[in-house]
């Protein structure tokens, strides 16, 4: 049996732990198997590149951040665009066959899963694994990489709080997550943020101003606001992406976080600072939870391959590892439910969601 592994899209902690666990479980449990690493995600498959991975390649990488295979973003929309006499999808299928693969593991986020579903429709045997700090993949309770990012964001907000307290400042801490607020919600609650602003709950800047003023009146010197990179004021919700970028550029700002900071500074008079956590949340060693989760998911996926069950992606449901058909989850996303338990719990504790 010949299997390929690729990691695609934005990286996160836990990718190497999954690669290791697939590699070890496959070599321990399947006879006459050859494992090929495909570099740079779908980019490597489009170019037809792969190299042999030996058992030693899987050793000593459990705790390593990033991905030993490299990764790249290959937009889904371009997969079916004809270029140089063929589409990227056709090239990938052709190379899958030329490499003689019996199965391909694709470690990636929502976009990677959409492409994986296309490959399946073209007859390739694909097994997906749910990776992303955004935790927005449909059909799984959690993705690997998410908890490590929560730990980093939480610790960062804790650190920001001490300097905010010293200076009596308002701090806006921008958290990644694309269009989903999971990372901001978890890190915001875990660090005791005073306000948590999510893409799923459009905010009114005035509400945040009132919060800062009330805290000042009560002598609570600083205000900590965890704001998702995709959070929007109510006034911008109906704007398309281009129009929003234009409106912001017109104000001399590039992000919604900067805009809110300006409003808070001007209307409350309290010194306001922005801290963008950015790629710190994606880099570095996976936390113990992610090492274990990644290992369980990888091991499970290896067994799916042994059983010949393809066209699926590994998933977490409750405390169990299970799988979903790629066709059922591709193109769907999992967002924070504004009426869900965690938001309600935050509201009960007095957290401001800006609405
Ligand atoms: O999907 C993971 C993620 O880190 C998002 O949270 C973020 O919006 C995006 O990737 C950043 O992408 P890039 O690495 O292309 O800048």
Short mmCIF file of C-alpha atoms and ligand atoms in Angstrom, two decimals:
data_model
loop_
_atom_site.label_atom_id
_atom_site.label_comp_id
_atom_site.label_asym_id
_atom_site.label_seq_id
_atom_site.Cartn_x
_atom_site.Cartn_y
_atom_site.Cartn_z
CA UNK A 1 0.00 0.00 0.00
CA UNK A 2 1.26 3.50 -0.80
CA UNK A 3 -0.04 6.47 1.14
CA UNK A 4 0.58 10.20 0.85
CA UNK A 5 0.40 12.88 3.55
CA UNK A 6 0.07 16.62 3.03
CA UNK A 7 -0.55 19.61 5.28
CA UNK A 8 -2.46 22.46 3.69
CA UNK A 9 -3.56 26.02 4.54
CA UNK A 10 -2.42 28.11 7.52
CA UNK A 11 -0.30 26.04 9.91
CA UNK A 12 -0.97 25.45 13.59
CA UNK A 13 0.47 23.51 16.50
CA UNK A 14 -0.19 19.77 16.37
CA UNK A 15 0.40 19.13 12.65
CA UNK A 16 3.63 17.22 13.32
CA UNK A 17 1.95 15.26 16.10
CA UNK A 18 -0.68 14.08 13.59
CA UNK A 19 1.95 13.26 10.94
CA UNK A 20 3.85 11.25 13.56
CA UNK A 21 0.85 9.35 14.74
CA UNK A 22 -0.32 8.49 11.21
CA UNK A 23 3.23 7.39 10.35
CA UNK A 24 3.74 5.26 13.45
CA UNK A 25 0.28 3.65 13.38
CA UNK A 26 0.55 2.89 9.67
CA UNK A 27 4.02 1.34 9.91
CA UNK A 28 3.03 -0.67 13.02
CA UNK A 29 -0.26 -1.96 11.61
CA UNK A 30 -0.03 -2.24 7.83
CA UNK A 31 2.42 -4.52 6.02
CA UNK A 32 4.35 -3.50 2.92
CA UNK A 33 3.45 0.11 3.19
CA UNK A 34 5.26 3.09 1.70
CA UNK A 35 4.58 6.56 3.06
CA UNK A 36 5.18 9.61 0.83
CA UNK A 37 5.38 13.16 2.15
CA UNK A 38 3.96 15.75 -0.25
CA UNK A 39 5.58 19.15 0.29
CA UNK A 40 3.75 22.48 0.56
CA UNK A 41 0.21 21.14 0.73
CA UNK A 42 -1.81 20.91 -2.46
CA UNK A 43 1.01 22.94 -4.08
CA UNK A 44 3.25 19.84 -4.00
CA UNK A 45 0.50 17.63 -5.35
CA UNK A 46 -0.15 20.06 -8.22
CA UNK A 47 3.56 19.96 -9.08
CA UNK A 48 3.71 16.19 -8.60
CA UNK A 49 6.36 16.27 -5.84
CA UNK A 50 6.74 13.72 -3.09
CA UNK A 51 9.46 11.99 -1.10
CA UNK A 52 9.68 8.85 0.98
CA UNK A 53 9.12 9.16 4.72
CA UNK A 54 10.84 6.57 6.91
CA UNK A 55 10.02 5.62 10.47
CA UNK A 56 12.90 7.79 11.74
CA UNK A 57 11.22 10.84 10.18
CA UNK A 58 8.35 10.44 12.61
CA UNK A 59 10.55 10.40 15.67
CA UNK A 60 11.20 13.49 17.82
CA UNK A 61 8.54 15.63 16.15
CA UNK A 62 5.61 15.24 18.56
CA UNK A 63 6.35 18.50 20.34
CA UNK A 64 7.46 20.51 17.28
CA UNK A 65 5.35 23.42 16.04
CA UNK A 66 4.78 24.06 12.32
CA UNK A 67 4.84 21.19 9.83
CA UNK A 68 7.83 19.16 8.65
CA UNK A 69 6.09 18.89 5.26
CA UNK A 70 5.60 22.61 4.69
CA UNK A 71 2.28 24.12 3.69
CA UNK A 72 0.72 26.65 1.33
CA UNK A 73 -2.63 28.24 0.65
CA UNK A 74 -4.21 27.09 -2.63
CA UNK A 75 -7.54 28.91 -2.95
CA UNK A 76 -10.45 26.55 -3.55
CA UNK A 77 -11.90 28.84 -6.23
CA UNK A 78 -8.79 28.33 -8.39
CA UNK A 79 -8.92 24.55 -8.28
CA UNK A 80 -11.29 24.30 -11.24
CA UNK A 81 -9.96 27.23 -13.29
CA UNK A 82 -8.35 26.10 -16.55
CA UNK A 83 -4.72 27.19 -16.83
CA UNK A 84 -1.93 25.83 -19.08
CA UNK A 85 -4.26 23.27 -20.63
CA UNK A 86 -5.81 21.90 -17.44
CA UNK A 87 -7.16 22.65 -13.99
CA UNK A 88 -5.25 22.28 -10.74
CA UNK A 89 -7.77 19.64 -9.75
CA UNK A 90 -6.95 17.63 -12.88
CA UNK A 91 -3.21 17.97 -12.22
CA UNK A 92 -3.64 16.77 -8.65
CA UNK A 93 -5.67 13.72 -9.73
CA UNK A 94 -3.13 12.93 -12.43
CA UNK A 95 -0.25 13.17 -9.94
CA UNK A 96 -2.12 11.12 -7.33
CA UNK A 97 -2.27 8.35 -9.94
CA UNK A 98 1.29 8.85 -11.20
CA UNK A 99 2.56 8.58 -7.61
CA UNK A 100 0.62 5.32 -7.35
CA UNK A 101 -1.13 6.40 -4.15
CA UNK A 102 -3.80 4.20 -2.58
CA UNK A 103 -4.73 6.84 -0.04
CA UNK A 104 -4.02 10.51 0.68
CA UNK A 105 -4.22 12.11 4.12
CA UNK A 106 -5.04 15.81 3.94
CA UNK A 107 -4.42 17.74 7.16
CA UNK A 108 -6.18 21.05 6.86
CA UNK A 109 -8.97 23.46 7.60
CA UNK A 110 -12.33 24.17 5.98
CA UNK A 111 -10.84 25.15 2.59
CA UNK A 112 -8.61 22.05 2.51
CA UNK A 113 -11.66 19.90 3.21
CA UNK A 114 -13.56 21.42 0.28
CA UNK A 115 -10.73 20.54 -2.09
CA UNK A 116 -10.43 17.08 -0.48
CA UNK A 117 -14.12 16.49 -1.27
CA UNK A 118 -13.48 17.44 -4.91
CA UNK A 119 -10.56 14.99 -5.11
CA UNK A 120 -12.85 12.26 -3.77
CA UNK A 121 -15.44 13.01 -6.40
CA UNK A 122 -12.69 12.47 -8.99
CA UNK A 123 -11.96 9.02 -7.57
CA UNK A 124 -8.99 9.72 -5.25
CA UNK A 125 -9.03 7.98 -1.85
CA UNK A 126 -8.81 10.81 0.65
CA UNK A 127 -8.96 10.92 4.45
CA UNK A 128 -9.11 14.38 6.04
CA UNK A 129 -7.91 15.56 9.44
CA UNK A 130 -9.41 18.67 11.07
CA UNK A 131 -6.74 21.31 11.66
CA UNK A 132 -7.15 24.97 12.52
CA UNK A 133 -6.79 27.48 15.32
CA UNK A 134 -10.16 28.86 14.16
CA UNK A 135 -12.09 25.74 15.30
CA UNK A 136 -14.63 26.42 12.55
CA UNK A 137 -14.74 23.03 10.79
CA UNK A 138 -18.28 21.73 10.61
CA UNK A 139 -19.07 18.38 12.19
CA UNK A 140 -16.29 18.23 14.79
CA UNK A 141 -16.53 19.58 18.34
CA UNK A 142 -12.93 20.68 18.20
CA UNK A 143 -10.02 20.91 15.77
CA UNK A 144 -6.40 20.21 16.65
CA UNK A 145 -4.33 23.39 17.08
CA UNK A 146 -7.23 25.27 18.62
CA UNK A 147 -6.45 24.59 22.27
CA UNK A 148 -2.76 25.52 21.86
CA UNK A 149 -3.84 28.84 20.37
CA UNK A 150 -6.28 29.34 23.25
CA UNK A 151 -3.40 28.83 25.70
CA UNK A 152 -1.20 31.39 23.91
CA UNK A 153 -3.99 33.96 23.61
CA UNK A 154 -5.02 33.47 27.25
CA UNK A 155 -1.50 33.89 28.55
CA UNK A 156 -1.00 36.94 26.33
CA UNK A 157 -4.16 38.59 27.65
CA UNK A 158 -3.05 37.82 31.23
CA UNK A 159 0.23 39.59 30.51
CA UNK A 160 -1.50 42.52 28.87
CA UNK A 161 -3.74 42.88 31.91
CA UNK A 162 -0.81 43.56 34.26
CA UNK A 163 0.55 46.40 32.15
CA UNK A 164 -3.00 47.74 31.57
CA UNK A 165 -3.52 47.80 35.34
CA UNK A 166 -0.26 49.65 35.97
CA UNK A 167 -1.18 52.36 33.47
CA UNK A 168 -4.94 52.40 33.94
CA UNK A 169 -5.45 51.86 30.22
CA UNK A 170 -8.04 50.32 27.99
CA UNK A 171 -6.51 47.45 26.04
CA UNK A 172 -7.96 46.01 22.86
CA UNK A 173 -6.42 42.61 22.25
CA UNK A 174 -7.04 41.38 18.72
CA UNK A 175 -7.33 37.61 18.42
CA UNK A 176 -7.25 35.53 15.20
CA UNK A 177 -10.05 33.21 14.12
CA UNK A 178 -11.06 34.44 10.68
CA UNK A 179 -14.88 34.71 10.60
CA UNK A 180 -15.40 32.57 13.71
CA UNK A 181 -15.20 33.81 17.29
CA UNK A 182 -14.23 30.55 19.03
CA UNK A 183 -10.65 31.51 19.83
CA UNK A 184 -11.62 34.94 21.14
CA UNK A 185 -14.51 33.53 23.17
CA UNK A 186 -12.44 30.81 24.85
CA UNK A 187 -9.38 32.98 25.48
CA UNK A 188 -11.55 35.93 26.54
CA UNK A 189 -13.44 33.87 29.10
CA UNK A 190 -10.30 32.08 30.30
CA UNK A 191 -8.49 35.36 30.89
CA UNK A 192 -11.47 37.16 32.45
CA UNK A 193 -11.75 39.82 29.73
CA UNK A 194 -14.28 42.56 30.52
CA UNK A 195 -15.62 42.62 26.96
CA UNK A 196 -15.53 39.94 24.27
CA UNK A 197 -16.35 40.99 20.71
CA UNK A 198 -17.13 38.25 18.21
CA UNK A 199 -17.97 38.14 14.48
CA UNK A 200 -21.19 36.32 15.41
CA UNK A 201 -22.39 39.18 17.66
CA UNK A 202 -22.11 42.59 15.94
CA UNK A 203 -21.28 45.30 18.49
CA UNK A 204 -22.24 48.89 19.12
CA UNK A 205 -19.14 50.98 19.93
CA UNK A 206 -21.22 53.12 22.33
CA UNK A 207 -21.85 50.08 24.52
CA UNK A 208 -18.11 49.53 24.92
CA UNK A 209 -17.60 53.22 25.70
CA UNK A 210 -20.22 52.98 28.48
CA UNK A 211 -18.45 49.89 29.86
CA UNK A 212 -15.11 51.72 30.03
CA UNK A 213 -16.71 54.76 31.67
CA UNK A 214 -18.56 52.66 34.24
CA UNK A 215 -15.38 50.82 35.13
CA UNK A 216 -13.57 54.13 35.54
CA UNK A 217 -16.32 55.42 37.83
CA UNK A 218 -16.08 52.31 39.97
CA UNK A 219 -12.33 52.82 40.28
CA UNK A 220 -11.44 49.76 38.20
CA UNK A 221 -8.58 51.39 36.38
CA UNK A 222 -8.28 49.25 33.26
CA UNK A 223 -10.59 47.55 30.78
CA UNK A 224 -9.57 44.47 28.84
CA UNK A 225 -11.36 43.85 25.55
CA UNK A 226 -10.76 40.64 23.61
CA UNK A 227 -11.75 41.42 20.04
CA UNK A 228 -11.87 38.88 17.21
CA UNK A 229 -10.17 39.93 13.98
CA UNK A 230 -13.53 39.35 12.26
CA UNK A 231 -15.67 41.27 14.76
CA UNK A 232 -17.84 43.99 13.21
CA UNK A 233 -19.71 47.02 14.46
CA UNK A 234 -23.41 46.87 13.63
CA UNK A 235 -22.92 49.73 11.15
CA UNK A 236 -20.57 47.58 9.00
CA UNK A 237 -22.49 44.31 9.00
CA UNK A 238 -24.30 44.91 5.74
CA UNK A 239 -21.21 46.17 3.89
CA UNK A 240 -19.45 43.83 1.45
CA UNK A 241 -15.74 43.19 2.13
CA UNK A 242 -14.56 45.70 -0.53
CA UNK A 243 -16.89 48.44 0.72
CA UNK A 244 -15.74 47.84 4.29
CA UNK A 245 -12.09 48.10 3.27
CA UNK A 246 -12.89 51.33 1.43
CA UNK A 247 -14.75 52.85 4.40
CA UNK A 248 -11.86 51.98 6.71
CA UNK A 249 -9.21 53.32 4.32
CA UNK A 250 -11.20 56.53 4.07
CA UNK A 251 -10.89 56.91 7.86
CA UNK A 252 -7.16 56.20 7.64
CA UNK A 253 -7.55 52.83 9.40
CA UNK A 254 -7.02 49.34 8.08
CA UNK A 255 -8.81 47.26 10.72
CA UNK A 256 -12.00 47.39 12.75
CA UNK A 257 -9.91 47.11 15.92
CA UNK A 258 -8.08 50.36 15.13
CA UNK A 259 -11.41 52.07 14.50
CA UNK A 260 -12.85 50.97 17.82
CA UNK A 261 -9.65 52.06 19.59
CA UNK A 262 -10.01 55.55 18.09
CA UNK A 263 -13.64 55.80 19.23
CA UNK A 264 -12.83 54.58 22.74
CA UNK A 265 -9.90 56.98 23.12
CA UNK A 266 -11.89 59.98 21.89
CA UNK A 267 -15.17 59.29 23.66
CA UNK A 268 -13.93 58.04 27.03
CA UNK A 269 -10.67 60.01 27.28
CA UNK A 270 -9.02 56.89 28.72
CA UNK A 271 -5.66 56.00 27.18
CA UNK A 272 -6.37 53.15 24.75
CA UNK A 273 -3.90 50.74 23.17
CA UNK A 274 -4.18 47.92 20.64
CA UNK A 275 -2.27 44.65 20.80
CA UNK A 276 -2.56 42.28 17.81
CA UNK A 277 -1.60 38.74 18.84
CA UNK A 278 -1.29 37.52 15.23
CA UNK A 279 0.91 34.57 14.31
CA UNK A 280 2.08 33.96 17.87
CA UNK A 281 -1.17 32.02 18.15
CA UNK A 282 -0.21 29.65 15.34
CA UNK A 283 3.42 29.01 16.20
CA UNK A 284 5.27 27.01 18.78
CA UNK A 285 4.90 23.76 20.59
CA UNK A 286 1.44 22.16 20.91
CA UNK A 287 -0.05 22.00 24.41
CA UNK A 288 -0.50 18.57 25.99
CA UNK A 289 -4.20 18.50 25.07
CA UNK A 290 -3.36 19.05 21.39
CA UNK A 291 -0.55 16.49 21.42
CA UNK A 292 -2.99 13.89 22.68
CA UNK A 293 -5.86 14.96 20.43
CA UNK A 294 -3.59 15.06 17.35
CA UNK A 295 -2.21 11.62 18.20
CA UNK A 296 -5.71 10.17 18.65
CA UNK A 297 -6.97 11.70 15.40
CA UNK A 298 -3.91 10.55 13.44
CA UNK A 299 -4.11 7.01 14.84
CA UNK A 300 -7.82 6.83 14.08
CA UNK A 301 -7.27 8.06 10.51
CA UNK A 302 -4.56 5.42 10.01
CA UNK A 303 -7.09 2.75 11.00
CA UNK A 304 -9.64 4.19 8.57
CA UNK A 305 -7.04 3.73 5.83
CA UNK A 306 -6.39 0.15 6.93
CA UNK A 307 -10.13 -0.58 6.72
CA UNK A 308 -10.30 1.07 3.29
CA UNK A 309 -12.76 3.73 4.44
CA UNK A 310 -12.13 6.78 2.26
CA UNK A 311 -13.92 10.03 1.44
CA UNK A 312 -14.16 10.86 5.15
CA UNK A 313 -12.58 13.14 7.73
CA UNK A 314 -11.78 12.34 11.36
CA UNK A 315 -13.81 14.29 13.91
CA UNK A 316 -14.41 14.67 17.63
CA UNK A 317 -17.88 14.08 19.03
CA UNK A 318 -18.12 14.34 22.80
CA UNK A 319 -15.22 12.30 24.07
CA UNK A 320 -15.10 10.04 21.05
CA UNK A 321 -13.15 10.15 17.82
CA UNK A 322 -15.39 9.44 14.87
CA UNK A 323 -15.65 10.44 11.20
CA UNK A 324 -17.85 12.41 8.82
CA UNK A 325 -18.26 11.99 5.08
CA UNK A 326 -16.30 14.76 3.34
CA UNK A 327 -19.28 15.35 1.08
CA UNK A 328 -21.45 16.11 4.14
CA UNK A 329 -19.21 18.71 5.73
CA UNK A 330 -17.42 20.36 2.78
CA UNK A 331 -18.41 24.01 2.33
CA UNK A 332 -20.06 24.24 5.77
CA UNK A 333 -18.71 26.13 8.78
CA UNK A 334 -19.20 25.97 12.52
CA UNK A 335 -19.76 29.33 14.20
CA UNK A 336 -20.31 30.43 17.79
CA UNK A 337 -23.98 30.30 18.69
CA UNK A 338 -24.83 33.72 20.19
CA UNK A 339 -27.43 31.94 22.33
CA UNK A 340 -25.14 29.04 23.24
CA UNK A 341 -23.90 28.02 26.68
CA UNK A 342 -20.55 29.79 26.65
CA UNK A 343 -21.95 33.17 25.61
CA UNK A 344 -24.76 32.84 28.15
CA UNK A 345 -22.27 31.93 30.85
CA UNK A 346 -20.21 35.01 29.94
CA UNK A 347 -23.25 37.24 30.09
CA UNK A 348 -24.20 35.78 33.48
CA UNK A 349 -20.74 36.77 34.71
CA UNK A 350 -21.25 40.32 33.49
CA UNK A 351 -19.05 40.11 30.37
CA UNK A 352 -20.00 42.73 27.78
CA UNK A 353 -20.53 41.34 24.26
CA UNK A 354 -21.10 44.80 22.85
CA UNK A 355 -24.68 44.20 21.69
O1 LIG B 1 -7.12 30.07 9.45
C1 LIG B 1 -6.11 30.34 10.36
C2 LIG B 1 -5.74 31.79 10.33
O2 LIG B 1 -4.67 31.99 11.22
C3 LIG B 1 -6.88 32.75 10.62
O3 LIG B 1 -7.17 32.83 11.99
C4 LIG B 1 -6.33 34.01 10.01
O4 LIG B 1 -7.37 34.89 9.65
C5 LIG B 1 -5.60 33.51 8.80
O5 LIG B 1 -5.28 32.16 9.06
C6 LIG B 1 -4.34 34.24 8.43
O6 LIG B 1 -3.91 33.74 7.22
P1 LIG B 1 -2.47 33.93 6.57
O7 LIG B 1 -1.56 32.93 7.22
O8 LIG B 1 -2.69 33.62 5.13
O9 LIG B 1 -2.07 35.34 6.84
#
